[in-house]
Amino acid sequence: MELREAFGQAVRQVRKEMGVQQEAVGPSQSYISDVERGLKSPSLVKIEDIAAALGVDVLTLVARAVLIQHPGMDKQDLLAKLRNDLEMC
């Protein structure tokens, strides 16, 4: 699965968990629908806007997308990888 598709699934999951309609998330319902179906790849600015509309951090959406894209990875594996990568900075 491509990251674009996984990101769309992550947006859909969070949006449904929060009980938010597509119209409330982005510039238009059709745009968010395209993002959720993996047809559009939003810019960083749009990702920030989507995260804000959903009340989550950008990292939450990206982390969920990575977990969807890599079904064998669990949250602890992802956190360990992030911790490792960030220590190199």
XYZ file of N, CA, C and O in Angstrom:
356
model
N 0.852 -1.180 0.000
C 0.000 0.000 0.000
C 0.896 1.242 0.000
O 1.882 1.304 0.722
N 0.525 2.200 -0.800
C 1.274 3.454 -0.858
C 0.970 4.316 0.363
O -0.112 4.218 0.953
N 1.917 5.170 0.714
C 1.739 6.049 1.869
C 0.532 6.962 1.685
O -0.204 7.229 2.628
N 0.296 7.416 0.468
C -0.851 8.285 0.181
C -2.158 7.598 0.576
O -3.040 8.197 1.191
N -2.284 6.319 0.238
C -3.491 5.558 0.586
C -3.583 5.331 2.100
O -4.662 5.459 2.690
N -2.454 5.009 2.717
C -2.429 4.781 4.166
C -2.773 6.066 4.912
O -3.508 6.040 5.907
N -2.269 7.204 4.414
C -2.589 8.479 5.049
C -4.089 8.754 4.953
O -4.708 9.188 5.929
N -4.662 8.480 3.811
C -6.105 8.666 3.641
C -6.902 7.812 4.607
O -7.885 8.271 5.202
N -6.487 6.568 4.787
C -7.170 5.697 5.743
C -7.027 6.221 7.164
O -7.964 6.158 7.958
N -5.847 6.758 7.488
C -5.623 7.324 8.828
C -6.548 8.522 9.062
O -7.153 8.649 10.127
N -6.670 9.378 8.062
C -7.571 10.533 8.175
C -8.999 10.052 8.402
O -9.704 10.544 9.289
N -9.435 9.073 7.629
C -10.797 8.549 7.761
C -11.015 7.960 9.168
O -12.038 8.215 9.795
N -10.061 7.180 9.649
C -10.181 6.582 10.983
C -10.357 7.652 12.060
O -11.268 7.577 12.884
N -9.470 8.632 12.046
C -9.516 9.680 13.070
C -10.803 10.484 12.942
O -11.468 10.780 13.937
N -11.167 10.824 11.719
C -12.379 11.619 11.502
C -13.601 10.892 12.051
O -14.417 11.480 12.765
N -13.698 9.600 11.775
C -14.853 8.832 12.259
C -14.817 8.685 13.774
O -15.857 8.766 14.428
N -13.629 8.458 14.346
C -13.501 8.364 15.802
C -13.935 9.653 16.487
O -14.517 9.624 17.567
N -13.651 10.776 15.839
C -13.993 12.082 16.403
C -15.435 12.484 16.091
O -15.929 13.482 16.606
N -16.089 11.728 15.207
C -17.457 12.045 14.841
C -17.586 13.310 14.007
O -18.573 14.034 14.108
N -16.574 13.542 13.162
C -16.534 14.754 12.339
C -16.920 14.399 10.908
O -16.469 13.386 10.362
N -17.740 15.233 10.300
C -18.128 15.052 8.894
C -17.009 15.549 7.985
O -16.231 16.434 8.349
N -16.931 15.008 6.776
C -15.900 15.414 5.819
C -15.922 16.918 5.557
O -14.878 17.538 5.412
N -17.108 17.495 5.514
C -17.245 18.920 5.219
C -16.526 19.800 6.235
O -16.116 20.920 5.924
N -16.369 19.310 7.452
C -15.756 20.099 8.519
C -14.239 19.961 8.555
O -13.580 20.640 9.344
N -13.692 19.119 7.697
C -12.263 18.810 7.796
C -11.403 19.613 6.825
O -10.305 20.027 7.177
N -11.864 19.818 5.619
C -11.003 20.449 4.626
C -11.703 21.502 3.822
O -12.812 21.913 4.148
N -11.031 21.921 2.767
C -11.591 22.987 1.937
C -12.920 22.597 1.298
O -13.751 23.451 1.028
N -13.114 21.301 1.074
C -14.388 20.824 0.531
C -14.559 19.350 0.870
O -13.578 18.640 1.106
N -15.790 18.914 0.853
C -16.092 17.510 1.127
C -15.426 16.630 0.078
O -14.872 15.584 0.394
N -15.470 17.053 -1.184
C -14.904 16.223 -2.253
C -13.386 16.109 -2.117
O -12.818 15.046 -2.406
N -12.728 17.166 -1.660
C -11.270 17.112 -1.473
C -10.920 16.085 -0.392
O -10.049 15.230 -0.591
N -11.601 16.144 0.750
C -11.322 15.209 1.836
C -11.672 13.783 1.412
O -10.957 12.835 1.734
N -12.737 13.628 0.663
C -13.087 12.312 0.135
C -11.953 11.765 -0.737
O -11.585 10.596 -0.621
N -11.391 12.613 -1.592
C -10.272 12.195 -2.441
C -9.040 11.844 -1.612
O -8.336 10.875 -1.912
N -8.776 12.621 -0.569
C -7.644 12.316 0.324
C -7.871 10.964 0.987
O -6.990 10.097 1.004
N -9.058 10.760 1.535
C -9.366 9.517 2.239
C -9.288 8.295 1.322
O -8.978 7.199 1.792
N -9.576 8.465 0.048
C -9.512 7.350 -0.902
C -8.128 7.200 -1.528
O -7.900 6.328 -2.362
N -7.189 8.051 -1.104
C -5.830 7.959 -1.624
C -5.656 8.529 -3.014
O -4.656 8.260 -3.676
N -6.612 9.333 -3.462
C -6.543 9.920 -4.798
C -5.772 11.230 -4.814
O -5.266 11.642 -5.858
N -5.726 11.898 -3.677
C -4.992 13.163 -3.562
C -3.940 13.009 -2.485
O -4.143 12.334 -1.480
N -2.826 13.670 -2.696
C -1.734 13.679 -1.738
C -1.594 15.113 -1.225
O -1.061 15.972 -1.921
N -2.099 15.388 -0.013
C -2.099 16.767 0.467
C -0.698 17.292 0.778
O 0.193 16.521 1.145
N -0.540 18.593 0.611
C 0.717 19.256 0.963
C 0.865 19.265 2.487
O -0.090 18.977 3.221
N 2.034 19.630 2.952
C 2.256 19.720 4.406
C 1.317 20.737 5.050
O 0.811 20.510 6.149
N 1.065 21.825 4.354
C 0.149 22.839 4.886
C -1.258 22.261 5.019
O -1.939 22.445 6.025
N -1.698 21.523 4.004
C -3.032 20.904 4.053
C -3.090 19.838 5.140
O -4.100 19.700 5.826
N -2.013 19.062 5.305
C -1.976 18.053 6.366
C -2.104 18.737 7.726
O -2.843 18.266 8.594
N -1.434 19.848 7.892
C -1.533 20.613 9.141
C -2.965 21.103 9.363
O -3.500 21.014 10.477
N -3.613 21.571 8.300
C -5.004 22.027 8.392
C -5.953 20.876 8.747
O -6.850 21.032 9.571
N -5.739 19.726 8.121
C -6.579 18.553 8.385
C -6.411 18.122 9.840
O -7.400 17.867 10.541
N -5.168 18.046 10.299
C -4.906 17.649 11.687
C -5.571 18.617 12.659
O -6.198 18.194 13.636
N -5.454 19.908 12.396
C -6.069 20.913 13.272
C -7.588 20.762 13.296
O -8.210 20.836 14.363
N -8.186 20.525 12.141
C -9.647 20.356 12.072
C -10.100 19.123 12.849
O -11.208 19.097 13.390
N -9.229 18.116 12.918
C -9.557 16.888 13.642
C -9.139 16.952 15.114
O -9.452 16.050 15.885
N -8.398 17.994 15.472
C -7.971 18.147 16.864
C -6.848 17.209 17.268
O -6.747 16.820 18.429
N -6.007 16.827 16.294
C -4.858 15.964 16.584
C -3.592 16.601 16.030
O -3.643 17.538 15.236
N -2.464 16.070 16.437
C -1.180 16.542 15.936
C -0.917 15.928 14.560
O -1.378 14.818 14.271
N -0.173 16.639 13.742
C 0.235 16.131 12.433
C 0.916 14.765 12.589
O 0.673 13.840 11.810
N 1.753 14.649 13.616
C 2.473 13.390 13.841
C 1.528 12.217 14.082
O 1.833 11.080 13.716
N 0.383 12.484 14.681
C -0.597 11.425 14.926
C -1.097 10.846 13.609
O -1.180 9.627 13.448
N -1.420 11.721 12.672
C -1.897 11.247 11.362
C -0.804 10.487 10.618
O -1.054 9.421 10.054
N 0.407 11.017 10.647
C 1.505 10.367 9.944
C 1.845 9.028 10.606
O 2.044 8.024 9.922
N 1.864 8.995 11.940
C 2.159 7.744 12.645
C 1.108 6.679 12.339
O 1.437 5.513 12.081
N -0.148 7.075 12.340
C -1.202 6.114 11.998
C -1.029 5.609 10.578
O -1.232 4.430 10.300
N -0.667 6.502 9.673
C -0.462 6.097 8.277
C 0.673 5.082 8.177
O 0.556 4.085 7.456
N 1.750 5.302 8.904
C 2.881 4.369 8.886
C 2.446 3.011 9.431
O 2.784 1.968 8.868
N 1.669 3.010 10.512
C 1.195 1.744 11.082
C 0.252 1.010 10.128
O 0.273 -0.216 10.057
N -0.550 1.758 9.382
C -1.438 1.141 8.391
C -0.611 0.574 7.238
O -0.854 -0.527 6.757
N 0.390 1.328 6.823
C 1.229 0.909 5.691
C 2.077 -0.320 6.046
O 2.398 -1.123 5.177
N 2.435 -0.445 7.319
C 3.281 -1.554 7.781
C 2.537 -2.338 8.854
O 2.792 -2.164 10.052
N 1.622 -3.219 8.456
C 0.774 -3.917 9.419
C 1.531 -4.752 10.456
O 1.026 -5.003 11.537
N 2.751 -5.147 10.157
C 3.533 -5.932 11.116
C 4.162 -5.099 12.209
O 4.670 -5.628 13.197
N 4.153 -3.791 12.036
C 4.757 -2.891 13.018
C 3.711 -2.529 14.067
O 2.582 -2.210 13.732
N 4.098 -2.576 15.332
C 3.156 -2.138 16.360
C 3.587 -0.768 16.884
O 4.633 -0.239 16.507
N 2.782 -0.201 17.738
C 3.032 1.150 18.245
C 4.377 1.247 18.948
O 5.093 2.240 18.794
N 4.711 0.230 19.723
C 5.978 0.255 20.459
C 7.169 0.234 19.494
O 8.162 0.924 19.735
N 7.073 -0.537 18.424
C 8.134 -0.563 17.406
C 8.293 0.811 16.770
O 9.412 1.288 16.571
N 7.177 1.429 16.451
C 7.217 2.749 15.831
C 7.823 3.775 16.778
O 8.681 4.575 16.386
N 7.413 3.759 18.030
C 7.969 4.701 19.011
C 9.470 4.489 19.204
O 10.235 5.455 19.301
N 9.898 3.239 19.225
C 11.328 2.945 19.369
C 12.109 3.464 18.166
O 13.188 4.038 18.318
N 11.543 3.274 16.967
C 12.201 3.768 15.758
C 12.301 5.287 15.783
O 13.341 5.859 15.476
N 11.224 5.956 16.169
C 11.238 7.417 16.251
C 12.263 7.896 17.269
O 13.020 8.837 17.006
N 12.267 7.255 18.428
C 13.218 7.627 19.476
C 14.643 7.481 18.954
O 15.479 8.385 19.121
N 14.928 6.390 18.289
C 16.239 6.136 17.715
C 16.601 7.199 16.686
O 17.713 7.751 16.700
N 15.690 7.465 15.763
C 15.933 8.445 14.712
C 16.147 9.849 15.278
O 17.010 10.592 14.818
N 15.365 10.202 16.283
C 15.465 11.543 16.870
C 16.742 11.734 17.670
O 17.253 12.852 17.772
N 17.261 10.669 18.219
C 18.528 10.767 18.959
C 19.692 11.101 18.031
O 20.704 11.620 18.474
N 19.553 10.828 16.745
C 20.605 11.134 15.775
C 20.643 12.618 15.429
O 21.610 13.097 14.858
N 19.591 13.345 15.759
C 19.525 14.778 15.414
C 20.435 15.602 16.290
O 20.632 15.389 17.414
